[in-house]
PDB file of C-alpha atoms in Angstrom:
ATOM      1  CA  ALA Q  11       0.026   0.174   0.089  1.00 45.00           C
ATOM      2  CA  THR Q  12       1.286   3.418  -0.823  1.00 86.00           C
ATOM      3  CA  LEU Q  13       0.368   6.551   1.294  1.00 93.00           C
ATOM      4  CA  THR Q  14      -2.280   8.746  -0.826  1.00 96.00           C
ATOM      5  CA  GLN Q  15      -3.390  10.989   1.941  1.00 97.00           C
ATOM      6  CA  LEU Q  16      -1.502  12.323   4.901  1.00 96.00           C
ATOM      7  CA  TRP Q  17      -3.638  14.577   7.712  1.00 97.00           C
ATOM      8  CA  ILE Q  18      -0.803  16.302   9.610  1.00 96.00           C
ATOM      9  CA  SER Q  19      -2.703  19.672  10.651  1.00 97.00           C
ATOM     10  CA  TYR Q  20      -1.769  21.286  13.892  1.00 97.00           C
ATOM     11  CA  ASN Q  21       1.480  19.494  14.781  1.00 97.00           C
ATOM     12  CA  GLN Q  22       4.327  22.400  15.052  1.00 97.00           C
ATOM     13  CA  ILE Q  23       5.894  21.016  11.815  1.00 97.00           C
ATOM     14  CA  GLU Q  24       8.565  23.427  10.536  1.00 97.00           C
ATOM     15  CA  ARG Q  25       9.881  21.665   7.679  1.00 96.00           C
ATOM     16  CA  VAL Q  26       8.619  18.872   5.165  1.00 95.00           C
ATOM     17  CA  SER Q  27      11.899  17.095   4.606  1.00 92.00           C
ATOM     18  CA  GLY Q  28      11.531  13.532   3.371  1.00 91.00           C
ATOM     19  CA  ILE Q  29       8.097  14.064   2.053  1.00 92.00           C
ATOM     20  CA  GLN Q  30       9.190  13.565  -1.419  1.00 90.00           C
ATOM     21  CA  ALA Q  31       9.493   9.857  -0.734  1.00 92.00           C
ATOM     22  CA  CYS Q  32       5.596   9.902  -0.997  1.00 93.00           C
ATOM     23  CA  LYS Q  33       5.201  10.169  -4.908  1.00 93.00           C
ATOM     24  CA  ARG Q  34       1.709   8.911  -4.701  1.00 96.00           C
ATOM     25  CA  LEU Q  35       0.497  11.415  -2.205  1.00 97.00           C
ATOM     26  CA  ARG Q  36      -2.564  13.025  -3.452  1.00 97.00           C
ATOM     27  CA  VAL Q  37      -4.123  15.093  -0.311  1.00 98.00           C
ATOM     28  CA  LEU Q  38      -1.788  16.893   1.925  1.00 98.00           C
ATOM     29  CA  TYR Q  39      -3.537  18.536   5.047  1.00 98.00           C
ATOM     30  CA  MET Q  40      -1.144  20.433   7.062  1.00 97.00           C
ATOM     31  CA  SER Q  41      -2.923  23.521   8.214  1.00 98.00           C
ATOM     32  CA  ASN Q  42      -1.944  25.633  11.323  1.00 98.00           C
ATOM     33  CA  ASN Q  43       1.872  24.157  11.649  1.00 98.00           C
ATOM     34  CA  LYS Q  44       5.011  26.606  11.500  1.00 98.00           C
ATOM     35  CA  ILE Q  45       5.880  26.436   8.104  1.00 98.00           C
ATOM     36  CA  LYS Q  46       7.590  29.741   7.315  1.00 97.00           C
ATOM     37  CA  ASP Q  47       9.775  29.337   4.437  1.00 97.00           C
ATOM     38  CA  TRP Q  48       8.981  29.425   0.630  1.00 97.00           C
ATOM     39  CA  ALA Q  49      11.376  26.744   0.203  1.00 97.00           C
ATOM     40  CA  GLU Q  50       9.303  24.239   2.075  1.00 97.00           C
ATOM     41  CA  VAL Q  51       6.246  24.678  -0.239  1.00 97.00           C
ATOM     42  CA  GLU Q  52       8.772  24.332  -3.119  1.00 97.00           C
ATOM     43  CA  LYS Q  53       9.471  20.735  -2.124  1.00 96.00           C
ATOM     44  CA  LEU Q  54       5.799  19.959  -2.911  1.00 97.00           C
ATOM     45  CA  VAL Q  55       6.918  19.975  -6.624  1.00 97.00           C
ATOM     46  CA  GLU Q  56       8.174  16.737  -5.955  1.00 95.00           C
ATOM     47  CA  LEU Q  57       4.746  15.035  -5.380  1.00 96.00           C
ATOM     48  CA  PRO Q  58       3.369  14.851  -9.188  1.00 95.00           C
ATOM     49  CA  GLU Q  59      -0.087  13.350  -7.797  1.00 96.00           C
ATOM     50  CA  LEU Q  60      -0.476  16.066  -5.405  1.00 97.00           C
ATOM     51  CA  VAL Q  61      -4.129  17.487  -6.050  1.00 97.00           C
ATOM     52  CA  ASP Q  62      -5.407  18.666  -2.649  1.00 98.00           C
ATOM     53  CA  LEU Q  63      -3.367  20.962  -0.560  1.00 98.00           C
ATOM     54  CA  LEU Q  64      -4.110  22.547   2.803  1.00 98.00           C
ATOM     55  CA  LEU Q  65      -1.510  24.936   4.448  1.00 97.00           C
ATOM     56  CA  VAL Q  66      -3.770  27.717   5.907  1.00 97.00           C
ATOM     57  CA  GLY Q  67      -2.390  28.843   9.024  1.00 97.00           C
ATOM     58  CA  ASN Q  68       1.123  28.472   8.437  1.00 98.00           C
ATOM     59  CA  PRO Q  69       3.238  31.591   8.669  1.00 98.00           C
ATOM     60  CA  ILE Q  70       4.159  31.400   4.882  1.00 97.00           C
ATOM     61  CA  GLU Q  71       0.575  31.457   3.773  1.00 97.00           C
ATOM     62  CA  GLU Q  72      -0.352  34.214   6.320  1.00 97.00           C
ATOM     63  CA  ARG Q  73       2.504  36.225   5.082  1.00 97.00           C
ATOM     64  CA  LEU Q  74       2.041  35.630   1.448  1.00 96.00           C
ATOM     65  CA  THR Q  75      -1.746  35.852   1.791  1.00 95.00           C
ATOM     66  CA  LYS Q  76      -1.005  39.662   3.256  1.00 96.00           C
ATOM     67  CA  GLU Q  77       0.953  40.246   0.275  1.00 95.00           C
ATOM     68  CA  GLY Q  78      -1.651  39.284  -2.032  1.00 93.00           C
ATOM     69  CA  ARG Q  79       0.458  36.669  -3.701  1.00 94.00           C
ATOM     70  CA  TRP Q  80      -0.280  33.123  -1.758  1.00 96.00           C
ATOM     71  CA  LYS Q  81      -2.634  31.649  -3.877  1.00 93.00           C
ATOM     72  CA  MET Q  82      -1.200  32.371  -7.487  1.00 94.00           C
ATOM     73  CA  ASP Q  83       2.217  31.689  -6.283  1.00 96.00           C
ATOM     74  CA  VAL Q  84       1.224  28.180  -5.021  1.00 97.00           C
ATOM     75  CA  ILE Q  85      -0.952  27.324  -8.211  1.00 95.00           C
ATOM     76  CA  ASN Q  86       1.746  28.626 -10.650  1.00 95.00           C
ATOM     77  CA  LEU Q  87       4.223  26.310  -8.728  1.00 97.00           C
ATOM     78  CA  LEU Q  88       2.051  23.104  -8.068  1.00 97.00           C
ATOM     79  CA  THR Q  89       0.371  23.381 -11.505  1.00 95.00           C
ATOM     80  CA  GLN Q  90      -1.493  20.039 -10.783  1.00 96.00           C
ATOM     81  CA  LEU Q  91      -3.318  21.231  -7.878  1.00 96.00           C
ATOM     82  CA  ARG Q  92      -7.185  20.980  -8.153  1.00 96.00           C
ATOM     83  CA  ARG Q  93      -7.916  22.342  -4.409  1.00 97.00           C
ATOM     84  CA  LEU Q  94      -5.902  24.872  -2.286  1.00 97.00           C
ATOM     85  CA  ASP Q  95      -6.954  25.630   1.291  1.00 96.00           C
ATOM     86  CA  GLY Q  96     -10.426  24.101   1.013  1.00 95.00           C
ATOM     87  CA  LYS Q  97     -11.043  25.827  -2.300  1.00 94.00           C
ATOM     88  CA  ASP Q  98     -11.272  24.519  -5.782  1.00 94.00           C
ATOM     89  CA  VAL Q  99      -8.382  26.078  -7.772  1.00 90.00           C
ATOM     90  CA  PHE Q 100     -10.279  27.060 -10.618  1.00 82.00           C
ATOM     91  CA  ASP Q 101     -12.378  29.492  -8.154  1.00 73.00           C
ATOM     92  CA  LEU Q 102      -9.236  31.150  -7.137  1.00 58.00           C
ATOM     93  CA  GLU Q 103      -8.038  32.111 -10.552  1.00 53.00           C
ATOM     94  CA  PRO Q 104      -8.918  35.640 -11.624  1.00 54.00           C
ATOM     95  CA  ALA Q 105     -11.365  36.269 -14.277  1.00 47.00           C
ATOM     96  CA  PRO Q 106     -10.116  37.337 -17.510  1.00 50.00           C
ATOM     97  CA  ALA Q 107     -10.274  41.017 -17.802  1.00 51.00           C
ATOM     98  CA  TYR Q 108     -12.403  42.716 -20.290  1.00 51.00           C
ATOM     99  CA  VAL Q 109     -10.725  45.544 -22.160  1.00 52.00           C
ATOM    100  CA  ASP Q 110     -13.154  47.981 -23.125  1.00 51.00           C
ATOM    101  CA  ASP Q 111     -11.556  49.495 -26.754  1.00 53.00           C
ATOM    102  CA  ASP Q 112     -14.226  52.431 -26.679  1.00 55.00           C
ATOM    103  CA  ASP Q 113     -15.478  52.053 -29.870  1.00 53.00           C
ATOM    104  CA  GLY Q 114     -19.015  51.703 -28.828  1.00 52.00           C
ATOM    105  CA  ASP Q 115     -19.546  47.983 -29.998  1.00 50.00           C
ATOM    106  CA  LYS Q 116     -20.748  45.582 -27.318  1.00 44.00           C
ATOM    107  CA  PRO Q 117     -19.253  42.411 -26.708  1.00 44.00           C
ATOM    108  CA  SER Q 118     -21.416  39.260 -28.003  1.00 43.00           C
ATOM    109  CA  GLY Q 119     -21.898  36.358 -25.593  1.00 45.00           C
ATOM    110  CA  SER Q 120     -18.953  34.645 -27.109  1.00 44.00           C
ATOM    111  CA  GLY Q 121     -16.641  37.197 -26.402  1.00 45.00           C
ATOM    112  CA  VAL Q 122     -15.972  37.895 -29.977  1.00 44.00           C
ATOM    113  CA  ARG Q 123     -16.765  40.952 -31.801  1.00 41.00           C
ATOM    114  CA  GLN Q 124     -19.613  40.990 -34.237  1.00 43.00           C
ATOM    115  CA  GLU Q 125     -19.567  43.088 -37.184  1.00 42.00           C
TER     116      GLU Q 125
END
């Protein structure tokens, strides 16, 4: 049997050294620990099947959230993620911006200008 889920929240964990051996890990819940360095988050790149990650309540998450960078930085790093901190990744991505070219045309429902 290979470990696919690891629930280790509230354990005063500062480092994730050795987690790279868990290549089949799909779910990692380690909220409210003591992870403070981005380098620890970067180690998770070596978990190719990781799709659900919970790191809320760690110093690194709190700091980067205040800077407005946490969600996008993690999503860009761990491109296979489907859930981050309890939310679907697709719900975390910013909506595409609509550029108003001021020509008076209204966009169609498909986003393609109709002439």
